[in-house]
Amino acid sequence: MIPAAGLGTRFLPATKAMPKEMLPVVDKPAIQYVVEEATAAGIDDVLIIIGRNKNNLSNHFDSVPELESTLERKGDHSKLAKVQHSSDLADIHFVRQGEPKGLGHAVLRARAHVGDHPFAVLLGDDLIDERDPLLTTMLEEHTKRGAAIVALMEVDPDSIHLYGAAAVEATDSDGVVKVTGLVEKPAKEDAPSNLAIIGRYVLSPSVFEILERTEPGKGGEIQLTDALQEMAADPDGPGVYGVVFRGRRYDTGDRVDYIKAIVQLAADREDLGPELRPWFKEFAAKL
Ligand code: UTP
């Protein structure tokens, strides 16, 4: 499931009439990268949680017969393939979150669709570079341990207040830690570590029962981190484990990170990089 019902206030006014997950990163909306990441990990059923301004998000994954027939008539097969790709990616469903009451609340909206199966949560504004796959490892760890799996990344201690922070213990697997406690957006001095939860989770449906009774936490929102903290603290449950990610990640909900994502991804692209790279160097030299 991909929650995409937040207000995106950091990106106003761009997000006044458009979800931030639809902001283009080079030439694709951010959320398309996330759906592609899910399908690359073998997930072919995707539920997107939408809020206000839902239409342009759902339209993006629909076919557009007028556009397709025009491109076909013109014989522009490469553009036609691009248009068709987003509607052929996966079986995509939408559920509405009436009010943005927090990530935990958005996840709870997936309950009926998910049923009795484990599922992955991928935040629609958090991009993991396809060259550094993460989700496959997380799915494997979930199968192996039956536990909730979160993705963790070391961040600068000065930015830990923007994330959920994890207290961890080592396990016998390299790059996998046991999570012993979680705090949502702690002050630097209260953070148990500089390991931040980033936007990927693999969960069992038992999380829904916990979310049902999770009271609003930080920011008055129902926090997924608070439900995960309860799971981590339960001595009789399967617990919470973290896969430590050391690859490239772009938080496109943050303006500076969004610009960095576009610059990095465009510079690496075969079709755009050769023209852009010398220009970037020239530009940087003048700074
Ligand atoms: P954020 O906290 O980054 O989203 O939520 P936001 O509130 O939209 O952003 P700002 O701070 O106002 O700019 C993380 C993810 O959870 C989704 C968001 O769409 C984003 O993908 N979300 C958040 C929901 O789907 N529903 C919510 O109620 C809250």
PDB file of C-alpha atoms and ligand atoms in Angstrom:
ATOM      1  CA  MET A   1       0.000   0.000   0.000  1.00  0.00           C
ATOM      2  CA  ILE A   2       1.151   3.491  -0.784  1.00  0.00           C
ATOM      3  CA  PRO A   3      -0.161   6.274   1.466  1.00  0.00           C
ATOM      4  CA  ALA A   4      -0.517   9.454  -0.593  1.00  0.00           C
ATOM      5  CA  ALA A   5      -3.133  11.385   1.341  1.00  0.00           C
ATOM      6  CA  GLY A   6      -0.946  13.805   3.305  1.00  0.00           C
ATOM      7  CA  LEU A   7      -1.385  17.546   2.935  1.00  0.00           C
ATOM      8  CA  GLY A   8       2.133  18.160   1.611  1.00  0.00           C
ATOM      9  CA  THR A   9       2.294  21.555   3.297  1.00  0.00           C
ATOM     10  CA  ARG A  10       6.062  21.864   2.805  1.00  0.00           C
ATOM     11  CA  PHE A  11       5.414  22.133  -0.921  1.00  0.00           C
ATOM     12  CA  LEU A  12       2.716  24.782  -0.954  1.00  0.00           C
ATOM     13  CA  PRO A  13       1.549  26.293  -3.216  1.00  0.00           C
ATOM     14  CA  ALA A  14       2.523  23.486  -5.670  1.00  0.00           C
ATOM     15  CA  THR A  15       0.445  21.062  -3.595  1.00  0.00           C
ATOM     16  CA  LYS A  16      -2.607  23.274  -3.315  1.00  0.00           C
ATOM     17  CA  ALA A  17      -4.412  21.390  -6.074  1.00  0.00           C
ATOM     18  CA  MET A  18      -2.083  18.410  -6.564  1.00  0.00           C
ATOM     19  CA  PRO A  19      -0.781  15.705  -4.207  1.00  0.00           C
ATOM     20  CA  LYS A  20       2.973  15.967  -3.584  1.00  0.00           C
ATOM     21  CA  GLU A  21       3.303  12.369  -4.804  1.00  0.00           C
ATOM     22  CA  MET A  22       2.430  13.671  -8.293  1.00  0.00           C
ATOM     23  CA  LEU A  23       5.314  16.157  -8.438  1.00  0.00           C
ATOM     24  CA  PRO A  24       7.505  15.186 -11.400  1.00  0.00           C
ATOM     25  CA  VAL A  25      10.962  13.813 -10.704  1.00  0.00           C
ATOM     26  CA  VAL A  26      12.650  14.397 -14.101  1.00  0.00           C
ATOM     27  CA  ASP A  27       9.764  13.139 -16.264  1.00  0.00           C
ATOM     28  CA  LYS A  28       7.743  10.796 -14.023  1.00  0.00           C
ATOM     29  CA  PRO A  29       5.635  11.602 -10.976  1.00  0.00           C
ATOM     30  CA  ALA A  30       7.312  10.508  -7.734  1.00  0.00           C
ATOM     31  CA  ILE A  31       4.654   7.892  -7.064  1.00  0.00           C
ATOM     32  CA  GLN A  32       5.365   6.075 -10.326  1.00  0.00           C
ATOM     33  CA  TYR A  33       8.921   5.332  -9.139  1.00  0.00           C
ATOM     34  CA  VAL A  34       7.399   3.872  -5.962  1.00  0.00           C
ATOM     35  CA  VAL A  35       4.936   1.666  -7.853  1.00  0.00           C
ATOM     36  CA  GLU A  36       7.805   0.505 -10.096  1.00  0.00           C
ATOM     37  CA  GLU A  37       9.846  -0.358  -6.998  1.00  0.00           C
ATOM     38  CA  ALA A  38       6.967  -2.477  -5.660  1.00  0.00           C
ATOM     39  CA  THR A  39       6.531  -4.346  -8.939  1.00  0.00           C
ATOM     40  CA  ALA A  40      10.305  -4.903  -9.206  1.00  0.00           C
ATOM     41  CA  ALA A  41      10.078  -6.689  -5.820  1.00  0.00           C
ATOM     42  CA  GLY A  42       7.306  -8.952  -7.161  1.00  0.00           C
ATOM     43  CA  ILE A  43       4.290  -7.073  -5.790  1.00  0.00           C
ATOM     44  CA  ASP A  44       1.558  -6.872  -8.426  1.00  0.00           C
ATOM     45  CA  ASP A  45      -1.378  -5.601  -6.349  1.00  0.00           C
ATOM     46  CA  VAL A  46      -1.046  -1.984  -5.232  1.00  0.00           C
ATOM     47  CA  LEU A  47      -3.428  -0.008  -3.053  1.00  0.00           C
ATOM     48  CA  ILE A  48      -2.957   3.765  -3.028  1.00  0.00           C
ATOM     49  CA  ILE A  49      -4.506   5.792  -0.198  1.00  0.00           C
ATOM     50  CA  ILE A  50      -5.686   9.068  -1.634  1.00  0.00           C
ATOM     51  CA  GLY A  51      -6.946  12.263  -0.067  1.00  0.00           C
ATOM     52  CA  ARG A  52      -8.280  15.470  -1.527  1.00  0.00           C
ATOM     53  CA  ASN A  53      -7.126  16.203  -5.101  1.00  0.00           C
ATOM     54  CA  LYS A  54      -7.329  12.478  -5.778  1.00  0.00           C
ATOM     55  CA  ASN A  55      -8.248  12.775  -9.443  1.00  0.00           C
ATOM     56  CA  ASN A  56      -4.948  13.530 -11.085  1.00  0.00           C
ATOM     57  CA  LEU A  57      -3.331  10.723  -9.083  1.00  0.00           C
ATOM     58  CA  SER A  58      -5.813   8.052 -10.168  1.00  0.00           C
ATOM     59  CA  ASN A  59      -5.903   9.430 -13.740  1.00  0.00           C
ATOM     60  CA  HIS A  60      -2.168   8.879 -14.016  1.00  0.00           C
ATOM     61  CA  PHE A  61      -2.590   5.113 -13.679  1.00  0.00           C
ATOM     62  CA  ASP A  62      -5.570   4.919 -16.093  1.00  0.00           C
ATOM     63  CA  SER A  63      -5.245   4.470 -19.804  1.00  0.00           C
ATOM     64  CA  VAL A  64      -5.871   7.592 -21.919  1.00  0.00           C
ATOM     65  CA  PRO A  65      -7.408   6.384 -25.219  1.00  0.00           C
ATOM     66  CA  GLU A  66      -7.403   9.817 -26.989  1.00  0.00           C
ATOM     67  CA  LEU A  67      -3.725  10.392 -26.225  1.00  0.00           C
ATOM     68  CA  GLU A  68      -2.790   6.836 -27.134  1.00  0.00           C
ATOM     69  CA  SER A  69      -4.609   6.900 -30.484  1.00  0.00           C
ATOM     70  CA  THR A  70      -3.027  10.271 -31.396  1.00  0.00           C
ATOM     71  CA  LEU A  71       0.471   8.947 -30.640  1.00  0.00           C
ATOM     72  CA  GLU A  72      -0.334   5.749 -32.564  1.00  0.00           C
ATOM     73  CA  ARG A  73      -1.483   7.772 -35.595  1.00  0.00           C
ATOM     74  CA  LYS A  74       1.713   9.798 -35.467  1.00  0.00           C
ATOM     75  CA  GLY A  75       3.724   6.585 -35.214  1.00  0.00           C
ATOM     76  CA  ASP A  76       5.409   7.859 -32.016  1.00  0.00           C
ATOM     77  CA  HIS A  77       5.907   4.444 -30.440  1.00  0.00           C
ATOM     78  CA  SER A  78       8.422   5.492 -27.819  1.00  0.00           C
ATOM     79  CA  LYS A  79       6.050   8.082 -26.282  1.00  0.00           C
ATOM     80  CA  LEU A  80       3.133   5.664 -26.651  1.00  0.00           C
ATOM     81  CA  ALA A  81       5.074   3.063 -24.654  1.00  0.00           C
ATOM     82  CA  LYS A  82       5.729   5.646 -21.894  1.00  0.00           C
ATOM     83  CA  VAL A  83       2.034   6.523 -21.687  1.00  0.00           C
ATOM     84  CA  GLN A  84       0.945   2.886 -21.599  1.00  0.00           C
ATOM     85  CA  HIS A  85       3.628   1.820 -19.108  1.00  0.00           C
ATOM     86  CA  SER A  86       2.057   3.594 -16.112  1.00  0.00           C
ATOM     87  CA  SER A  87      -1.351   1.990 -16.721  1.00  0.00           C
ATOM     88  CA  ASP A  88       0.142  -1.509 -17.247  1.00  0.00           C
ATOM     89  CA  LEU A  89       2.387  -1.536 -14.182  1.00  0.00           C
ATOM     90  CA  ALA A  90       0.225  -3.394 -11.657  1.00  0.00           C
ATOM     91  CA  ASP A  91      -3.301  -3.990 -10.508  1.00  0.00           C
ATOM     92  CA  ILE A  92      -3.852  -0.585  -8.877  1.00  0.00           C
ATOM     93  CA  HIS A  93      -6.664   0.194  -6.428  1.00  0.00           C
ATOM     94  CA  PHE A  94      -7.589   3.365  -4.565  1.00  0.00           C
ATOM     95  CA  VAL A  95      -9.098   3.961  -1.135  1.00  0.00           C
ATOM     96  CA  ARG A  96      -9.946   7.350   0.238  1.00  0.00           C
ATOM     97  CA  GLN A  97      -8.694   8.698   3.567  1.00  0.00           C
ATOM     98  CA  GLY A  98     -11.386  11.265   4.334  1.00  0.00           C
ATOM     99  CA  GLU A  99      -9.238  13.320   6.654  1.00  0.00           C
ATOM    100  CA  PRO A 100      -5.439  13.265   6.972  1.00  0.00           C
ATOM    101  CA  LYS A 101      -5.305  11.952  10.539  1.00  0.00           C
ATOM    102  CA  GLY A 102      -1.794  10.556  10.236  1.00  0.00           C
ATOM    103  CA  LEU A 103       0.181   7.747   8.640  1.00  0.00           C
ATOM    104  CA  GLY A 104      -1.194   5.152  11.095  1.00  0.00           C
ATOM    105  CA  HIS A 105      -4.719   6.150  10.169  1.00  0.00           C
ATOM    106  CA  ALA A 106      -3.872   5.954   6.433  1.00  0.00           C
ATOM    107  CA  VAL A 107      -2.500   2.413   6.939  1.00  0.00           C
ATOM    108  CA  LEU A 108      -5.680   1.418   8.764  1.00  0.00           C
ATOM    109  CA  ARG A 109      -7.671   2.386   5.659  1.00  0.00           C
ATOM    110  CA  ALA A 110      -5.998  -0.554   3.873  1.00  0.00           C
ATOM    111  CA  ARG A 111      -7.464  -3.152   6.240  1.00  0.00           C
ATOM    112  CA  ALA A 112     -10.312  -4.471   4.067  1.00  0.00           C
ATOM    113  CA  HIS A 113      -8.117  -4.682   0.969  1.00  0.00           C
ATOM    114  CA  VAL A 114      -5.195  -6.369   2.737  1.00  0.00           C
ATOM    115  CA  GLY A 115      -7.265  -9.039   4.507  1.00  0.00           C
ATOM    116  CA  ASP A 116      -5.154 -11.791   6.084  1.00  0.00           C
ATOM    117  CA  HIS A 117      -1.916 -11.282   4.189  1.00  0.00           C
ATOM    118  CA  PRO A 118       1.346  -9.633   5.078  1.00  0.00           C
ATOM    119  CA  PHE A 119       1.782  -6.388   3.173  1.00  0.00           C
ATOM    120  CA  ALA A 120       4.326  -3.686   2.416  1.00  0.00           C
ATOM    121  CA  VAL A 121       3.879   0.029   3.069  1.00  0.00           C
ATOM    122  CA  LEU A 122       5.843   2.316   0.727  1.00  0.00           C
ATOM    123  CA  LEU A 123       5.584   6.044   1.330  1.00  0.00           C
ATOM    124  CA  GLY A 124       4.682   7.749  -1.919  1.00  0.00           C
ATOM    125  CA  ASP A 125       7.109  10.643  -1.488  1.00  0.00           C
ATOM    126  CA  ASP A 126      10.129   8.564  -0.483  1.00  0.00           C
ATOM    127  CA  LEU A 127      12.200   7.255  -3.397  1.00  0.00           C
ATOM    128  CA  ILE A 128      14.678   4.398  -3.118  1.00  0.00           C
ATOM    129  CA  ASP A 129      17.061   4.330  -6.068  1.00  0.00           C
ATOM    130  CA  GLU A 130      16.337   1.258  -8.185  1.00  0.00           C
ATOM    131  CA  ARG A 131      20.079   0.540  -8.318  1.00  0.00           C
ATOM    132  CA  ASP A 132      20.051  -0.074  -4.517  1.00  0.00           C
ATOM    133  CA  PRO A 133      17.154  -2.488  -3.939  1.00  0.00           C
ATOM    134  CA  LEU A 134      15.792  -2.657  -0.395  1.00  0.00           C
ATOM    135  CA  LEU A 135      12.274  -4.044  -0.482  1.00  0.00           C
ATOM    136  CA  THR A 136      13.275  -7.556  -1.594  1.00  0.00           C
ATOM    137  CA  THR A 137      15.551  -7.917   1.465  1.00  0.00           C
ATOM    138  CA  MET A 138      12.756  -6.645   3.724  1.00  0.00           C
ATOM    139  CA  LEU A 139      10.245  -9.154   2.287  1.00  0.00           C
ATOM    140  CA  GLU A 140      12.778 -11.976   2.812  1.00  0.00           C
ATOM    141  CA  GLU A 141      13.364 -10.923   6.430  1.00  0.00           C
ATOM    142  CA  HIS A 142       9.622 -10.844   7.057  1.00  0.00           C
ATOM    143  CA  THR A 143       9.229 -14.375   5.687  1.00  0.00           C
ATOM    144  CA  LYS A 144      12.195 -15.559   7.786  1.00  0.00           C
ATOM    145  CA  ARG A 145      11.244 -13.905  11.095  1.00  0.00           C
ATOM    146  CA  GLY A 146       7.468 -13.334  10.904  1.00  0.00           C
ATOM    147  CA  ALA A 147       8.191  -9.956  12.481  1.00  0.00           C
ATOM    148  CA  ALA A 148       7.371  -6.398  11.421  1.00  0.00           C
ATOM    149  CA  ILE A 149      10.262  -5.103   9.297  1.00  0.00           C
ATOM    150  CA  VAL A 150      11.188  -1.453   9.042  1.00  0.00           C
ATOM    151  CA  ALA A 151      13.830   0.224   6.883  1.00  0.00           C
ATOM    152  CA  LEU A 152      16.405   2.195   8.884  1.00  0.00           C
ATOM    153  CA  MET A 153      19.001   4.669   7.732  1.00  0.00           C
ATOM    154  CA  GLU A 154      21.730   6.515   9.584  1.00  0.00           C
ATOM    155  CA  VAL A 155      21.015  10.237   9.514  1.00  0.00           C
ATOM    156  CA  ASP A 156      22.823  13.284  10.826  1.00  0.00           C
ATOM    157  CA  PRO A 157      21.898  13.576  14.553  1.00  0.00           C
ATOM    158  CA  ASP A 158      20.758  17.145  13.796  1.00  0.00           C
ATOM    159  CA  SER A 159      17.977  15.768  11.549  1.00  0.00           C
ATOM    160  CA  ILE A 160      16.737  12.898  13.733  1.00  0.00           C
ATOM    161  CA  HIS A 161      13.865  15.115  14.996  1.00  0.00           C
ATOM    162  CA  LEU A 162      12.301  14.772  11.523  1.00  0.00           C
ATOM    163  CA  TYR A 163      12.003  10.971  11.748  1.00  0.00           C
ATOM    164  CA  GLY A 164      11.007   8.045  13.930  1.00  0.00           C
ATOM    165  CA  ALA A 165      14.202   6.968  15.743  1.00  0.00           C
ATOM    166  CA  ALA A 166      15.045   3.370  16.733  1.00  0.00           C
ATOM    167  CA  ALA A 167      16.832   1.794  19.693  1.00  0.00           C
ATOM    168  CA  VAL A 168      18.440  -1.375  18.325  1.00  0.00           C
ATOM    169  CA  GLU A 169      20.455  -4.509  19.149  1.00  0.00           C
ATOM    170  CA  ALA A 170      22.659  -6.439  16.737  1.00  0.00           C
ATOM    171  CA  THR A 171      21.454  -9.765  15.268  1.00  0.00           C
ATOM    172  CA  ASP A 172      23.442 -12.574  13.683  1.00  0.00           C
ATOM    173  CA  SER A 173      22.666 -11.138  10.209  1.00  0.00           C
ATOM    174  CA  ASP A 174      24.804  -8.328   8.856  1.00  0.00           C
ATOM    175  CA  GLY A 175      22.676  -5.230   8.159  1.00  0.00           C
ATOM    176  CA  VAL A 176      19.693  -6.509  10.171  1.00  0.00           C
ATOM    177  CA  VAL A 177      19.017  -5.249  13.721  1.00  0.00           C
ATOM    178  CA  LYS A 178      16.408  -6.008  16.354  1.00  0.00           C
ATOM    179  CA  VAL A 179      14.385  -2.914  17.206  1.00  0.00           C
ATOM    180  CA  THR A 180      13.893  -2.620  20.966  1.00  0.00           C
ATOM    181  CA  GLY A 181      12.162   0.758  21.009  1.00  0.00           C
ATOM    182  CA  LEU A 182      10.914   3.529  18.723  1.00  0.00           C
ATOM    183  CA  VAL A 183      10.253   7.221  19.283  1.00  0.00           C
ATOM    184  CA  GLU A 184       8.501   9.476  16.753  1.00  0.00           C
ATOM    185  CA  LYS A 185      10.350  12.698  15.935  1.00  0.00           C
ATOM    186  CA  PRO A 186      12.472  12.912  19.137  1.00  0.00           C
ATOM    187  CA  ALA A 187      14.547  15.914  20.133  1.00  0.00           C
ATOM    188  CA  LYS A 188      18.248  15.242  19.373  1.00  0.00           C
ATOM    189  CA  GLU A 189      19.047  14.682  23.077  1.00  0.00           C
ATOM    190  CA  ASP A 190      16.167  12.190  23.525  1.00  0.00           C
ATOM    191  CA  ALA A 191      16.876  10.125  20.378  1.00  0.00           C
ATOM    192  CA  PRO A 192      17.881   6.526  21.196  1.00  0.00           C
ATOM    193  CA  SER A 193      20.207   6.474  18.143  1.00  0.00           C
ATOM    194  CA  ASN A 194      20.693   8.226  14.807  1.00  0.00           C
ATOM    195  CA  LEU A 195      18.969   5.335  13.008  1.00  0.00           C
ATOM    196  CA  ALA A 196      15.856   6.812  11.395  1.00  0.00           C
ATOM    197  CA  ILE A 197      12.865   4.921  10.055  1.00  0.00           C
ATOM    198  CA  ILE A 198      12.542   5.637   6.337  1.00  0.00           C
ATOM    199  CA  GLY A 199       9.415   5.057   4.275  1.00  0.00           C
ATOM    200  CA  ARG A 200       9.383   1.278   3.804  1.00  0.00           C
ATOM    201  CA  TYR A 201       7.666  -1.269   6.090  1.00  0.00           C
ATOM    202  CA  VAL A 202       6.645  -4.928   5.768  1.00  0.00           C
ATOM    203  CA  LEU A 203       3.863  -5.739   8.204  1.00  0.00           C
ATOM    204  CA  SER A 204       1.466  -8.469   9.259  1.00  0.00           C
ATOM    205  CA  PRO A 205      -2.262  -7.693   9.410  1.00  0.00           C
ATOM    206  CA  SER A 206      -2.038  -7.861  13.242  1.00  0.00           C
ATOM    207  CA  VAL A 207      -0.874  -4.212  13.048  1.00  0.00           C
ATOM    208  CA  PHE A 208      -4.473  -3.177  12.279  1.00  0.00           C
ATOM    209  CA  GLU A 209      -5.743  -4.277  15.729  1.00  0.00           C
ATOM    210  CA  ILE A 210      -3.046  -2.153  17.357  1.00  0.00           C
ATOM    211  CA  LEU A 211      -3.718   0.849  15.104  1.00  0.00           C
ATOM    212  CA  GLU A 212      -7.436   0.673  15.937  1.00  0.00           C
ATOM    213  CA  ARG A 213      -6.652   1.548  19.547  1.00  0.00           C
ATOM    214  CA  THR A 214      -3.611   3.770  18.965  1.00  0.00           C
ATOM    215  CA  GLU A 215      -4.355   7.238  20.294  1.00  0.00           C
ATOM    216  CA  PRO A 216      -3.190  10.324  18.374  1.00  0.00           C
ATOM    217  CA  GLY A 217       0.465  11.012  19.215  1.00  0.00           C
ATOM    218  CA  LYS A 218       3.035  13.541  17.911  1.00  0.00           C
ATOM    219  CA  GLY A 219       1.339  16.354  15.990  1.00  0.00           C
ATOM    220  CA  GLY A 220      -2.110  15.061  17.044  1.00  0.00           C
ATOM    221  CA  GLU A 221      -1.819  12.326  14.351  1.00  0.00           C
ATOM    222  CA  ILE A 222      -2.232   8.556  14.641  1.00  0.00           C
ATOM    223  CA  GLN A 223       1.357   7.454  14.253  1.00  0.00           C
ATOM    224  CA  LEU A 224       2.447   4.145  12.709  1.00  0.00           C
ATOM    225  CA  THR A 225       5.615   4.465  14.805  1.00  0.00           C
ATOM    226  CA  ASP A 226       3.533   4.299  18.011  1.00  0.00           C
ATOM    227  CA  ALA A 227       1.889   1.031  16.886  1.00  0.00           C
ATOM    228  CA  LEU A 228       5.318  -0.373  15.982  1.00  0.00           C
ATOM    229  CA  GLN A 229       6.662   0.673  19.391  1.00  0.00           C
ATOM    230  CA  GLU A 230       3.909  -1.432  21.004  1.00  0.00           C
ATOM    231  CA  MET A 231       4.954  -4.399  18.858  1.00  0.00           C
ATOM    232  CA  ALA A 232       8.635  -3.891  19.716  1.00  0.00           C
ATOM    233  CA  ALA A 233       7.794  -3.786  23.446  1.00  0.00           C
ATOM    234  CA  ASP A 234       5.649  -6.959  23.425  1.00  0.00           C
ATOM    235  CA  PRO A 235       7.827  -9.792  24.840  1.00  0.00           C
ATOM    236  CA  ASP A 236       5.421 -12.453  23.534  1.00  0.00           C
ATOM    237  CA  GLY A 237       5.112 -11.168  19.958  1.00  0.00           C
ATOM    238  CA  PRO A 238       7.419 -11.646  16.953  1.00  0.00           C
ATOM    239  CA  GLY A 239       8.849  -8.135  17.487  1.00  0.00           C
ATOM    240  CA  VAL A 240      10.213  -5.569  15.055  1.00  0.00           C
ATOM    241  CA  TYR A 241      13.423  -5.856  13.026  1.00  0.00           C
ATOM    242  CA  GLY A 242      15.188  -3.230  10.958  1.00  0.00           C
ATOM    243  CA  VAL A 243      17.021  -3.582   7.659  1.00  0.00           C
ATOM    244  CA  VAL A 244      19.747  -0.926   7.611  1.00  0.00           C
ATOM    245  CA  PHE A 245      19.790   0.775   4.224  1.00  0.00           C
ATOM    246  CA  ARG A 246      23.026   2.307   2.943  1.00  0.00           C
ATOM    247  CA  GLY A 247      21.935   3.125  -0.603  1.00  0.00           C
ATOM    248  CA  ARG A 248      20.553   6.186  -2.354  1.00  0.00           C
ATOM    249  CA  ARG A 249      17.259   7.599  -1.059  1.00  0.00           C
ATOM    250  CA  TYR A 250      15.439  10.799  -1.936  1.00  0.00           C
ATOM    251  CA  ASP A 251      12.759  12.369   0.267  1.00  0.00           C
ATOM    252  CA  THR A 252      10.763  14.170  -2.401  1.00  0.00           C
ATOM    253  CA  GLY A 253       8.429  15.650   0.237  1.00  0.00           C
ATOM    254  CA  ASP A 254      11.307  17.946   1.256  1.00  0.00           C
ATOM    255  CA  ARG A 255      12.149  20.761  -1.181  1.00  0.00           C
ATOM    256  CA  VAL A 256      15.954  20.499  -0.999  1.00  0.00           C
ATOM    257  CA  ASP A 257      15.934  16.701  -1.265  1.00  0.00           C
ATOM    258  CA  TYR A 258      13.464  16.907  -4.141  1.00  0.00           C
ATOM    259  CA  ILE A 259      15.821  19.159  -6.115  1.00  0.00           C
ATOM    260  CA  LYS A 260      18.764  16.863  -5.305  1.00  0.00           C
ATOM    261  CA  ALA A 261      16.757  13.868  -6.565  1.00  0.00           C
ATOM    262  CA  ILE A 262      16.074  15.532  -9.903  1.00  0.00           C
ATOM    263  CA  VAL A 263      19.703  16.622 -10.336  1.00  0.00           C
ATOM    264  CA  GLN A 264      21.142  13.202  -9.425  1.00  0.00           C
ATOM    265  CA  LEU A 265      18.690  11.103 -11.396  1.00  0.00           C
ATOM    266  CA  ALA A 266      18.881  13.327 -14.485  1.00  0.00           C
ATOM    267  CA  ALA A 267      22.698  13.429 -14.393  1.00  0.00           C
ATOM    268  CA  ASP A 268      22.801   9.618 -14.364  1.00  0.00           C
ATOM    269  CA  ARG A 269      20.313   9.154 -17.212  1.00  0.00           C
ATOM    270  CA  GLU A 270      21.705   8.085 -20.586  1.00  0.00           C
ATOM    271  CA  ASP A 271      19.347  10.342 -22.521  1.00  0.00           C
ATOM    272  CA  LEU A 272      19.895  13.505 -20.432  1.00  0.00           C
ATOM    273  CA  GLY A 273      23.197  13.039 -18.582  1.00  0.00           C
ATOM    274  CA  PRO A 274      25.631  13.754 -21.448  1.00  0.00           C
ATOM    275  CA  GLU A 275      24.091  17.185 -22.039  1.00  0.00           C
ATOM    276  CA  LEU A 276      23.523  18.004 -18.374  1.00  0.00           C
ATOM    277  CA  ARG A 277      26.783  16.920 -16.715  1.00  0.00           C
ATOM    278  CA  PRO A 278      29.069  19.541 -18.349  1.00  0.00           C
ATOM    279  CA  TRP A 279      26.459  22.208 -17.609  1.00  0.00           C
ATOM    280  CA  PHE A 280      26.288  21.166 -13.911  1.00  0.00           C
ATOM    281  CA  LYS A 281      30.094  21.458 -13.674  1.00  0.00           C
ATOM    282  CA  GLU A 282      30.082  24.892 -15.268  1.00  0.00           C
ATOM    283  CA  PHE A 283      27.255  26.007 -12.998  1.00  0.00           C
ATOM    284  CA  ALA A 284      28.923  24.631  -9.851  1.00  0.00           C
ATOM    285  CA  ALA A 285      32.209  26.344 -10.698  1.00  0.00           C
ATOM    286  CA  LYS A 286      30.415  29.719 -10.618  1.00  0.00           C
ATOM    287  CA  LEU A 287      28.882  29.164  -7.162  1.00  0.00           C
TER     288      LEU A 287
HETATM  289  P1  UTP B   1       4.337  13.350   5.776  1.00  0.00           P
HETATM  290  O1  UTP B   1       4.292  13.760   7.173  1.00  0.00           O
HETATM  291  O2  UTP B   1       5.631  13.444   5.025  1.00  0.00           O
HETATM  292  O3  UTP B   1       3.264  14.078   4.852  1.00  0.00           O
HETATM  293  O4  UTP B   1       3.712  11.911   5.655  1.00  0.00           O
HETATM  294  P2  UTP B   1       2.548  15.438   4.882  1.00  0.00           P
HETATM  295  O5  UTP B   1       1.884  15.683   6.178  1.00  0.00           O
HETATM  296  O6  UTP B   1       1.699  15.424   3.651  1.00  0.00           O
HETATM  297  O7  UTP B   1       3.752  16.475   4.613  1.00  0.00           O
HETATM  298  P3  UTP B   1       3.978  17.973   5.065  1.00  0.00           P
HETATM  299  O8  UTP B   1       4.861  17.867   6.284  1.00  0.00           O
HETATM  300  O9  UTP B   1       2.655  18.627   5.297  1.00  0.00           O
HETATM  301  O10 UTP B   1       4.717  18.599   3.894  1.00  0.00           O
HETATM  302  C1  UTP B   1       4.400  10.772   5.168  1.00  0.00           C
HETATM  303  C2  UTP B   1       3.556  10.021   4.139  1.00  0.00           C
HETATM  304  O11 UTP B   1       2.296   9.620   4.684  1.00  0.00           O
HETATM  305  C3  UTP B   1       1.239  10.085   3.897  1.00  0.00           C
HETATM  306  C4  UTP B   1       1.798  11.246   3.082  1.00  0.00           C
HETATM  307  O12 UTP B   1       1.093  11.392   1.860  1.00  0.00           O
HETATM  308  C5  UTP B   1       3.248  10.824   2.884  1.00  0.00           C
HETATM  309  O13 UTP B   1       3.391   9.929   1.799  1.00  0.00           O
HETATM  310  N1  UTP B   1       0.133  10.471   4.807  1.00  0.00           N
HETATM  311  C6  UTP B   1       0.385  11.245   5.894  1.00  0.00           C
HETATM  312  C7  UTP B   1      -1.157  10.029   4.539  1.00  0.00           C
HETATM  313  O14 UTP B   1      -1.402   9.310   3.543  1.00  0.00           O
HETATM  314  N2  UTP B   1      -2.149  10.398   5.388  1.00  0.00           N
HETATM  315  C8  UTP B   1      -1.932  11.165   6.477  1.00  0.00           C
HETATM  316  O15 UTP B   1      -2.909  11.452   7.208  1.00  0.00           O
HETATM  317  C9  UTP B   1      -0.633  11.607   6.728  1.00  0.00           C
END
